[in-house]
C-alpha cells in the first residue's frame, strides 16, 4: 500500500448508505469500498450468515475476484425476531408505520440489528464478520439521518434514534461498524490479501 493511498475494494450493493457507513470505519484501516453491481439471487434463509456466504460466492464467481457483501437486518424480540432476514422487504412493503403498528401496546420493545460482512477468497474459502447492536423500538419515528429502520431504533444507553444521532455516533456503535471493524482488523493481520485488489 502506498503512503497515504487507500486500497479500493469492490462491494456488491446498491445501498449508498451501507458504503458510506462502511467507509467511515474502514478509512482507519487504509481501505475504501466502492459499489459494484452484481445480479443477486438472494437465498431464503433465517440465517444472515448463510445468506451473506451465498452472496459472497456469487459475487466472486461473477467478478472473478473477491467482492465484499453485507447482509443485515432488524430483529424484534416481541415479534419472534421478525423482520430479521426479511428486513429489506418489510421496509419496502409495510414500512416503519407497519412495524410500529405491529408493536402497538407491546411493552417488550427489545430489538437488535445484526450485520454480516462476507468475502470469498476462493470458491472454498469464505470469511465472515458479524456485528450486533442491542436497543429498542421507539414509540414513533424520529430523525432524518441514515436509512431504513434508523428512525425507529434506539440503541442501548441512548434516548434518541439512530436517525437522530447521525452517522458519527451511529458508526461508533452500530452492527455495521462492528462487522466492518472486524473485517478491517482481519485485513490488517492478513496484509498479503490486499494485493488481490491493488492495481499492478
Ligand atoms: P439487505 O442487507 O440489503 O438485505 O437489507 C437489510 C435491510 O435491513 C435494509 O433494507 C434496512 O431496512 C434494514 N437495515 C439494515 N441495516 C440497517 C441500518 O443500519 N439502519 C436501518 N435499517 C437497517
mmCIF file of N, CA and C in Angstrom, residues 81-198:
data_model
loop_
_atom_site.group_PDB
_atom_site.id
_atom_site.type_symbol
_atom_site.label_atom_id
_atom_site.label_comp_id
_atom_site.label_asym_id
_atom_site.label_seq_id
_atom_site.Cartn_x
_atom_site.Cartn_y
_atom_site.Cartn_z
ATOM 1 N N UNK A 81 -38.289 -12.230 16.403
ATOM 2 C CA UNK A 81 -37.121 -11.993 15.534
ATOM 3 C C UNK A 81 -37.482 -11.367 14.194
ATOM 4 N N UNK A 82 -38.776 -11.197 13.931
ATOM 5 C CA UNK A 82 -39.227 -10.540 12.704
ATOM 6 C C UNK A 82 -38.793 -9.063 12.737
ATOM 7 N N UNK A 83 -38.454 -8.420 11.624
ATOM 8 C CA UNK A 83 -38.384 -8.959 10.255
ATOM 9 C C UNK A 83 -37.090 -9.684 9.911
ATOM 10 N N UNK A 84 -36.036 -9.575 10.763
ATOM 11 C CA UNK A 84 -34.795 -10.331 10.556
ATOM 12 C C UNK A 84 -34.306 -10.310 9.116
ATOM 13 N N UNK A 85 -34.131 -11.496 8.518
ATOM 14 C CA UNK A 85 -33.594 -11.544 7.146
ATOM 15 C C UNK A 85 -34.535 -10.951 6.099
ATOM 16 N N UNK A 86 -35.765 -10.675 6.488
ATOM 17 C CA UNK A 86 -36.731 -10.099 5.534
ATOM 18 C C UNK A 86 -36.839 -8.582 5.698
ATOM 19 N N UNK A 87 -35.901 -7.973 6.386
ATOM 20 C CA UNK A 87 -35.999 -6.553 6.737
ATOM 21 C C UNK A 87 -36.173 -5.646 5.523
ATOM 22 N N UNK A 88 -35.428 -5.927 4.470
ATOM 23 C CA UNK A 88 -35.493 -5.044 3.317
ATOM 24 C C UNK A 88 -36.896 -5.109 2.681
ATOM 25 N N UNK A 89 -37.440 -6.307 2.573
ATOM 26 C CA UNK A 89 -38.778 -6.498 2.004
ATOM 27 C C UNK A 89 -39.853 -5.860 2.891
ATOM 28 N N UNK A 90 -39.718 -6.052 4.180
ATOM 29 C CA UNK A 90 -40.691 -5.493 5.126
ATOM 30 C C UNK A 90 -40.633 -3.964 5.109
ATOM 31 N N UNK A 91 -39.414 -3.433 4.983
ATOM 32 C CA UNK A 91 -39.280 -1.969 4.906
ATOM 33 C C UNK A 91 -39.994 -1.436 3.665
ATOM 34 N N UNK A 92 -39.824 -2.165 2.543
ATOM 35 C CA UNK A 92 -40.433 -1.710 1.280
ATOM 36 C C UNK A 92 -41.947 -1.878 1.272
ATOM 37 N N UNK A 93 -42.459 -2.828 2.026
ATOM 38 C CA UNK A 93 -43.894 -3.106 1.982
ATOM 39 C C UNK A 93 -44.649 -2.374 3.102
ATOM 40 N N UNK A 94 -44.569 -2.862 4.335
ATOM 41 C CA UNK A 94 -45.347 -2.220 5.407
ATOM 42 C C UNK A 94 -44.629 -1.007 6.009
ATOM 43 N N UNK A 95 -43.281 -0.944 5.816
ATOM 44 C CA UNK A 95 -42.521 0.232 6.245
ATOM 45 C C UNK A 95 -42.484 0.460 7.759
ATOM 46 N N UNK A 96 -42.005 1.645 8.129
ATOM 47 C CA UNK A 96 -41.873 1.988 9.550
ATOM 48 C C UNK A 96 -43.227 1.962 10.236
ATOM 49 N N UNK A 97 -44.232 2.524 9.528
ATOM 50 C CA UNK A 97 -45.576 2.610 10.113
ATOM 51 C C UNK A 97 -46.126 1.232 10.425
ATOM 52 N N UNK A 98 -45.917 0.313 9.493
ATOM 53 C CA UNK A 98 -46.414 -1.058 9.660
ATOM 54 C C UNK A 98 -45.766 -1.753 10.849
ATOM 55 N N UNK A 99 -44.457 -1.553 11.000
ATOM 56 C CA UNK A 99 -43.751 -2.196 12.119
ATOM 57 C C UNK A 99 -44.216 -1.569 13.433
ATOM 58 N N UNK A 100 -44.366 -0.228 13.447
ATOM 59 C CA UNK A 100 -44.832 0.444 14.672
ATOM 60 C C UNK A 100 -46.230 -0.057 15.042
ATOM 61 N N UNK A 101 -47.039 -0.306 14.035
ATOM 62 C CA UNK A 101 -48.398 -0.796 14.271
ATOM 63 C C UNK A 101 -48.362 -2.188 14.911
ATOM 64 N N UNK A 102 -47.487 -3.042 14.391
ATOM 65 C CA UNK A 102 -47.350 -4.392 14.965
ATOM 66 C C UNK A 102 -46.910 -4.326 16.426
ATOM 67 N N UNK A 103 -46.216 -3.240 16.776
ATOM 68 C CA UNK A 103 -45.674 -3.093 18.127
ATOM 69 C C UNK A 103 -46.606 -2.314 19.061
ATOM 70 N N UNK A 104 -47.759 -1.877 18.541
ATOM 71 C CA UNK A 104 -48.694 -1.087 19.355
ATOM 72 C C UNK A 104 -49.105 -1.857 20.609
ATOM 73 N N UNK A 105 -49.015 -1.205 21.761
ATOM 74 C CA UNK A 105 -49.416 -1.819 23.029
ATOM 75 C C UNK A 105 -48.418 -2.842 23.551
ATOM 76 N N UNK A 106 -47.333 -3.064 22.836
ATOM 77 C CA UNK A 106 -46.327 -4.059 23.249
ATOM 78 C C UNK A 106 -45.336 -3.406 24.217
ATOM 79 N N UNK A 107 -45.187 -4.015 25.384
ATOM 80 C CA UNK A 107 -44.263 -3.426 26.363
ATOM 81 C C UNK A 107 -42.818 -3.842 26.124
ATOM 82 N N UNK A 108 -42.645 -5.075 25.666
ATOM 83 C CA UNK A 108 -41.283 -5.536 25.368
ATOM 84 C C UNK A 108 -40.851 -4.971 24.018
ATOM 85 N N UNK A 109 -39.983 -3.941 24.046
ATOM 86 C CA UNK A 109 -39.599 -3.253 22.804
ATOM 87 C C UNK A 109 -38.176 -3.611 22.382
ATOM 88 N N UNK A 110 -37.617 -4.645 23.057
ATOM 89 C CA UNK A 110 -36.221 -5.025 22.776
ATOM 90 C C UNK A 110 -36.022 -5.455 21.329
ATOM 91 N N UNK A 111 -34.909 -5.007 20.748
ATOM 92 C CA UNK A 111 -34.588 -5.370 19.367
ATOM 93 C C UNK A 111 -33.081 -5.261 19.172
ATOM 94 N N UNK A 112 -32.594 -5.893 18.137
ATOM 95 C CA UNK A 112 -31.188 -5.673 17.779
ATOM 96 C C UNK A 112 -31.037 -5.657 16.262
ATOM 97 N N UNK A 113 -29.988 -4.967 15.825
ATOM 98 C CA UNK A 113 -29.581 -5.003 14.424
ATOM 99 C C UNK A 113 -28.392 -5.952 14.326
ATOM 100 N N UNK A 114 -28.364 -6.724 13.262
ATOM 101 C CA UNK A 114 -27.178 -7.554 13.020
ATOM 102 C C UNK A 114 -26.708 -7.335 11.584
ATOM 103 N N UNK A 115 -25.403 -7.354 11.404
ATOM 104 C CA UNK A 115 -24.825 -7.262 10.059
ATOM 105 C C UNK A 115 -23.781 -8.358 9.906
ATOM 106 N N UNK A 116 -23.775 -8.981 8.744
ATOM 107 C CA UNK A 116 -22.723 -9.952 8.435
ATOM 108 C C UNK A 116 -22.015 -9.489 7.167
ATOM 109 N N UNK A 117 -20.714 -9.258 7.308
ATOM 110 C CA UNK A 117 -19.877 -8.926 6.155
ATOM 111 C C UNK A 117 -19.250 -10.235 5.701
ATOM 112 N N UNK A 118 -19.275 -10.496 4.388
ATOM 113 C CA UNK A 118 -18.674 -11.738 3.879
ATOM 114 C C UNK A 118 -17.834 -11.445 2.657
ATOM 115 N N UNK A 119 -16.799 -12.262 2.496
ATOM 116 C CA UNK A 119 -15.931 -12.120 1.321
ATOM 117 C C UNK A 119 -15.383 -13.493 0.956
ATOM 118 N N UNK A 120 -15.511 -13.851 -0.325
ATOM 119 C CA UNK A 120 -14.984 -15.136 -0.788
ATOM 120 C C UNK A 120 -13.594 -14.914 -1.360
ATOM 121 N N UNK A 121 -12.613 -15.642 -0.820
ATOM 122 C CA UNK A 121 -11.233 -15.540 -1.329
ATOM 123 C C UNK A 121 -10.995 -16.571 -2.419
ATOM 124 N N UNK A 122 -11.834 -17.607 -2.414
ATOM 125 C CA UNK A 122 -11.826 -18.629 -3.460
ATOM 126 C C UNK A 122 -13.193 -19.308 -3.389
ATOM 127 N N UNK A 123 -13.412 -20.285 -4.239
ATOM 128 C CA UNK A 123 -14.708 -20.994 -4.227
ATOM 129 C C UNK A 123 -14.936 -21.710 -2.891
ATOM 130 N N UNK A 124 -13.841 -21.996 -2.198
ATOM 131 C CA UNK A 124 -13.958 -22.787 -0.975
ATOM 132 C C UNK A 124 -13.662 -22.013 0.300
ATOM 133 N N UNK A 125 -13.269 -20.769 0.153
ATOM 134 C CA UNK A 125 -12.819 -20.017 1.325
ATOM 135 C C UNK A 125 -13.595 -18.705 1.468
ATOM 136 N N UNK A 126 -14.610 -18.742 2.326
ATOM 137 C CA UNK A 126 -15.412 -17.520 2.561
ATOM 138 C C UNK A 126 -15.214 -17.078 4.005
ATOM 139 N N UNK A 127 -14.835 -15.826 4.178
ATOM 140 C CA UNK A 127 -14.672 -15.274 5.537
ATOM 141 C C UNK A 127 -15.910 -14.448 5.882
ATOM 142 N N UNK A 128 -16.339 -14.538 7.138
ATOM 143 C CA UNK A 128 -17.482 -13.715 7.556
ATOM 144 C C UNK A 128 -17.150 -12.967 8.855
ATOM 145 N N UNK A 129 -17.771 -11.809 9.014
ATOM 146 C CA UNK A 129 -17.547 -10.948 10.184
ATOM 147 C C UNK A 129 -18.905 -10.434 10.638
ATOM 148 N N UNK A 130 -19.214 -10.673 11.911
ATOM 149 C CA UNK A 130 -20.558 -10.372 12.406
ATOM 150 C C UNK A 130 -20.524 -9.210 13.395
ATOM 151 N N UNK A 131 -21.517 -8.332 13.317
ATOM 152 C CA UNK A 131 -21.638 -7.240 14.281
ATOM 153 C C UNK A 131 -23.077 -7.110 14.732
ATOM 154 N N UNK A 132 -23.258 -6.751 15.990
ATOM 155 C CA UNK A 132 -24.615 -6.636 16.518
ATOM 156 C C UNK A 132 -24.719 -5.429 17.445
ATOM 157 N N UNK A 133 -25.874 -4.749 17.422
ATOM 158 C CA UNK A 133 -26.117 -3.671 18.384
ATOM 159 C C UNK A 133 -27.511 -3.860 18.972
ATOM 160 N N UNK A 134 -27.531 -3.844 20.312
ATOM 161 C CA UNK A 134 -28.810 -4.040 21.022
ATOM 162 C C UNK A 134 -29.494 -2.683 21.192
ATOM 163 N N UNK A 135 -30.809 -2.728 21.323
ATOM 164 C CA UNK A 135 -31.542 -1.490 21.542
ATOM 165 C C UNK A 135 -33.019 -1.757 21.707
ATOM 166 N N UNK A 136 -33.837 -0.737 21.350
ATOM 167 C CA UNK A 136 -35.277 -0.918 21.473
ATOM 168 C C UNK A 136 -36.015 -0.161 20.374
ATOM 169 N N UNK A 137 -37.258 -0.553 20.158
ATOM 170 C CA UNK A 137 -38.077 0.087 19.137
ATOM 171 C C UNK A 137 -38.780 1.297 19.749
ATOM 172 N N UNK A 138 -38.625 2.450 19.105
ATOM 173 C CA UNK A 138 -39.235 3.697 19.598
ATOM 174 C C UNK A 138 -40.754 3.632 19.457
ATOM 175 N N UNK A 139 -41.432 4.553 20.147
ATOM 176 C CA UNK A 139 -42.889 4.621 20.062
ATOM 177 C C UNK A 139 -43.354 5.243 18.749
ATOM 178 N N UNK A 140 -42.470 6.115 18.196
ATOM 179 C CA UNK A 140 -42.806 6.750 16.904
ATOM 180 C C UNK A 140 -41.504 7.026 16.152
ATOM 181 N N UNK A 141 -41.619 7.247 14.836
ATOM 182 C CA UNK A 141 -40.419 7.508 14.023
ATOM 183 C C UNK A 141 -39.889 8.903 14.323
ATOM 184 N N UNK A 142 -38.552 8.996 14.520
ATOM 185 C CA UNK A 142 -37.928 10.292 14.807
ATOM 186 C C UNK A 142 -36.566 10.405 14.122
ATOM 187 N N UNK A 143 -36.278 11.583 13.561
ATOM 188 C CA UNK A 143 -34.967 11.857 12.987
ATOM 189 C C UNK A 143 -34.920 11.675 11.483
ATOM 190 N N UNK A 144 -33.875 12.265 10.886
ATOM 191 C CA UNK A 144 -33.826 12.267 9.412
ATOM 192 C C UNK A 144 -32.517 11.722 8.840
ATOM 193 N N UNK A 145 -31.584 11.296 9.703
ATOM 194 C CA UNK A 145 -30.322 10.746 9.176
ATOM 195 C C UNK A 145 -30.476 9.266 8.861
ATOM 196 N N UNK A 146 -29.491 8.747 8.133
ATOM 197 C CA UNK A 146 -29.424 7.300 7.926
ATOM 198 C C UNK A 146 -30.427 6.771 6.933
ATOM 199 N N UNK A 147 -30.878 5.543 7.156
ATOM 200 C CA UNK A 147 -31.775 4.886 6.204
ATOM 201 C C UNK A 147 -32.580 3.801 6.918
ATOM 202 N N UNK A 148 -33.461 3.173 6.167
ATOM 203 C CA UNK A 148 -34.205 2.011 6.654
ATOM 204 C C UNK A 148 -34.895 2.260 7.988
ATOM 205 N N UNK A 149 -34.628 1.374 8.938
ATOM 206 C CA UNK A 149 -35.309 1.433 10.224
ATOM 207 C C UNK A 149 -34.629 2.366 11.237
ATOM 208 N N UNK A 150 -33.665 3.156 10.796
ATOM 209 C CA UNK A 150 -32.970 4.076 11.716
ATOM 210 C C UNK A 150 -33.920 4.960 12.539
ATOM 211 N N UNK A 151 -35.027 5.497 11.937
ATOM 212 C CA UNK A 151 -35.889 6.393 12.729
ATOM 213 C C UNK A 151 -36.658 5.708 13.860
ATOM 214 N N UNK A 152 -36.674 4.360 13.877
ATOM 215 C CA UNK A 152 -37.428 3.720 14.981
ATOM 216 C C UNK A 152 -36.530 2.874 15.889
ATOM 217 N N UNK A 153 -35.209 2.950 15.692
ATOM 218 C CA UNK A 153 -34.302 2.149 16.527
ATOM 219 C C UNK A 153 -33.509 3.035 17.478
ATOM 220 N N UNK A 154 -33.657 2.747 18.780
ATOM 221 C CA UNK A 154 -32.919 3.478 19.816
ATOM 222 C C UNK A 154 -31.847 2.550 20.381
ATOM 223 N N UNK A 155 -30.562 2.851 20.134
ATOM 224 C CA UNK A 155 -29.526 1.956 20.655
ATOM 225 C C UNK A 155 -29.450 2.004 22.181
ATOM 226 N N UNK A 156 -29.043 0.910 22.785
ATOM 227 C CA UNK A 156 -28.959 0.818 24.241
ATOM 228 C C UNK A 156 -28.069 1.930 24.803
ATOM 229 N N UNK A 157 -28.542 2.565 25.881
ATOM 230 C CA UNK A 157 -27.759 3.647 26.503
ATOM 231 C C UNK A 157 -28.132 5.025 25.977
ATOM 232 N N UNK A 158 -29.064 5.084 25.007
ATOM 233 C CA UNK A 158 -29.495 6.368 24.440
ATOM 234 C C UNK A 158 -31.011 6.532 24.563
ATOM 235 N N UNK A 159 -31.467 7.776 24.356
ATOM 236 C CA UNK A 159 -32.912 8.025 24.306
ATOM 237 C C UNK A 159 -33.312 8.496 22.920
ATOM 238 N N UNK A 160 -32.313 8.557 22.030
ATOM 239 C CA UNK A 160 -32.559 9.057 20.673
ATOM 240 C C UNK A 160 -32.353 7.938 19.659
ATOM 241 N N UNK A 161 -33.032 8.064 18.522
ATOM 242 C CA UNK A 161 -32.928 7.023 17.491
ATOM 243 C C UNK A 161 -31.635 7.191 16.679
ATOM 244 N N UNK A 162 -31.272 6.154 15.953
ATOM 245 C CA UNK A 162 -30.110 6.235 15.053
ATOM 246 C C UNK A 162 -30.292 7.407 14.087
ATOM 247 N N UNK A 163 -31.518 7.638 13.651
ATOM 248 C CA UNK A 163 -31.781 8.711 12.674
ATOM 249 C C UNK A 163 -31.608 10.095 13.288
ATOM 250 N N UNK A 164 -31.719 10.186 14.615
ATOM 251 C CA UNK A 164 -31.472 11.466 15.295
ATOM 252 C C UNK A 164 -29.979 11.621 15.608
ATOM 253 N N UNK A 165 -29.308 10.497 15.835
ATOM 254 C CA UNK A 165 -27.909 10.548 16.270
ATOM 255 C C UNK A 165 -26.941 10.917 15.147
ATOM 256 N N UNK A 166 -27.221 10.502 13.931
ATOM 257 C CA UNK A 166 -26.323 10.830 12.814
ATOM 258 C C UNK A 166 -25.193 9.820 12.661
ATOM 259 N N UNK A 167 -24.474 9.932 11.527
ATOM 260 C CA UNK A 167 -23.517 8.888 11.120
ATOM 261 C C UNK A 167 -22.353 8.719 12.105
ATOM 262 N N UNK A 168 -21.883 9.841 12.697
ATOM 263 C CA UNK A 168 -20.705 9.733 13.559
ATOM 264 C C UNK A 168 -20.989 8.840 14.772
ATOM 265 N N UNK A 169 -22.098 9.127 15.460
ATOM 266 C CA UNK A 169 -22.437 8.316 16.639
ATOM 267 C C UNK A 169 -22.854 6.914 16.193
ATOM 268 N N UNK A 170 -23.657 6.851 15.121
ATOM 269 C CA UNK A 170 -24.102 5.530 14.649
ATOM 270 C C UNK A 170 -22.892 4.635 14.367
ATOM 271 N N UNK A 171 -21.877 5.218 13.719
ATOM 272 C CA UNK A 171 -20.717 4.416 13.342
ATOM 273 C C UNK A 171 -19.767 4.139 14.502
ATOM 274 N N UNK A 172 -20.047 4.696 15.676
ATOM 275 C CA UNK A 172 -19.219 4.347 16.831
ATOM 276 C C UNK A 172 -19.797 3.116 17.527
ATOM 277 N N UNK A 173 -21.032 2.729 17.172
ATOM 278 C CA UNK A 173 -21.617 1.595 17.902
ATOM 279 C C UNK A 173 -22.496 0.658 17.087
ATOM 280 N N UNK A 174 -22.659 0.917 15.798
ATOM 281 C CA UNK A 174 -23.627 0.123 15.042
ATOM 282 C C UNK A 174 -23.137 -1.290 14.718
ATOM 283 N N UNK A 175 -24.097 -2.147 14.384
ATOM 284 C CA UNK A 175 -23.839 -3.505 13.917
ATOM 285 C C UNK A 175 -22.889 -3.493 12.719
ATOM 286 N N UNK A 176 -23.166 -2.588 11.760
ATOM 287 C CA UNK A 176 -22.341 -2.498 10.545
ATOM 288 C C UNK A 176 -20.911 -2.068 10.897
ATOM 289 N N UNK A 177 -20.800 -1.065 11.765
ATOM 290 C CA UNK A 177 -19.471 -0.575 12.163
ATOM 291 C C UNK A 177 -18.676 -1.700 12.819
ATOM 292 N N UNK A 178 -19.337 -2.487 13.684
ATOM 293 C CA UNK A 178 -18.617 -3.575 14.372
ATOM 294 C C UNK A 178 -18.162 -4.638 13.380
ATOM 295 N N UNK A 179 -19.042 -4.995 12.452
ATOM 296 C CA UNK A 179 -18.689 -6.030 11.474
ATOM 297 C C UNK A 179 -17.543 -5.548 10.576
ATOM 298 N N UNK A 180 -17.604 -4.281 10.137
ATOM 299 C CA UNK A 180 -16.546 -3.777 9.246
ATOM 300 C C UNK A 180 -15.242 -3.528 10.003
ATOM 301 N N UNK A 181 -15.346 -3.198 11.284
ATOM 302 C CA UNK A 181 -14.119 -3.032 12.059
ATOM 303 C C UNK A 181 -13.420 -4.395 12.187
ATOM 304 N N UNK A 182 -14.218 -5.446 12.395
ATOM 305 C CA UNK A 182 -13.639 -6.800 12.478
ATOM 306 C C UNK A 182 -13.001 -7.171 11.131
ATOM 307 N N UNK A 183 -13.648 -6.780 10.044
ATOM 308 C CA UNK A 183 -13.097 -7.029 8.706
ATOM 309 C C UNK A 183 -11.765 -6.274 8.542
ATOM 310 N N UNK A 184 -11.749 -5.017 8.964
ATOM 311 C CA UNK A 184 -10.533 -4.192 8.870
ATOM 312 C C UNK A 184 -9.389 -4.783 9.692
ATOM 313 N N UNK A 185 -9.721 -5.242 10.908
ATOM 314 C CA UNK A 185 -8.696 -5.855 11.776
ATOM 315 C C UNK A 185 -8.131 -7.107 11.119
ATOM 316 N N UNK A 186 -9.012 -7.884 10.528
ATOM 317 C CA UNK A 186 -8.580 -9.125 9.867
ATOM 318 C C UNK A 186 -7.644 -8.805 8.690
ATOM 319 N N UNK A 187 -8.002 -7.784 7.901
ATOM 320 C CA UNK A 187 -7.150 -7.406 6.768
ATOM 321 C C UNK A 187 -5.789 -6.909 7.258
ATOM 322 N N UNK A 188 -5.818 -6.207 8.382
ATOM 323 C CA UNK A 188 -4.579 -5.661 8.927
ATOM 324 C C UNK A 188 -3.611 -6.795 9.299
ATOM 325 N N UNK A 189 -4.165 -7.907 9.786
ATOM 326 C CA UNK A 189 -3.292 -9.021 10.169
ATOM 327 C C UNK A 189 -3.063 -9.998 9.010
ATOM 328 N N UNK A 190 -3.751 -9.783 7.902
ATOM 329 C CA UNK A 190 -3.549 -10.632 6.711
ATOM 330 C C UNK A 190 -3.248 -9.722 5.525
ATOM 331 N N UNK A 191 -2.244 -8.887 5.724
ATOM 332 C CA UNK A 191 -1.956 -7.781 4.805
ATOM 333 C C UNK A 191 -1.733 -8.235 3.358
ATOM 334 N N UNK A 192 -1.223 -9.478 3.188
ATOM 335 C CA UNK A 192 -0.957 -10.005 1.829
ATOM 336 C C UNK A 192 -2.213 -10.034 0.978
ATOM 337 N N UNK A 193 -3.351 -10.204 1.642
ATOM 338 C CA UNK A 193 -4.612 -10.315 0.912
ATOM 339 C C UNK A 193 -4.910 -9.029 0.137
ATOM 340 N N UNK A 194 -4.419 -7.907 0.632
ATOM 341 C CA UNK A 194 -4.682 -6.633 -0.038
ATOM 342 C C UNK A 194 -4.165 -6.616 -1.477
ATOM 343 N N UNK A 195 -3.127 -7.419 -1.757
ATOM 344 C CA UNK A 195 -2.566 -7.422 -3.120
ATOM 345 C C UNK A 195 -3.567 -7.984 -4.124
ATOM 346 N N UNK A 196 -4.604 -8.655 -3.661
ATOM 347 C CA UNK A 196 -5.640 -9.175 -4.556
ATOM 348 C C UNK A 196 -6.355 -8.041 -5.283
ATOM 349 N N UNK A 197 -6.395 -6.874 -4.670
ATOM 350 C CA UNK A 197 -7.140 -5.753 -5.264
ATOM 351 C C UNK A 197 -6.253 -4.648 -5.808
ATOM 352 N N UNK A 198 -5.008 -4.612 -5.343
ATOM 353 C CA UNK A 198 -4.157 -3.484 -5.753
ATOM 354 C C UNK A 198 -3.845 -3.575 -7.230
#
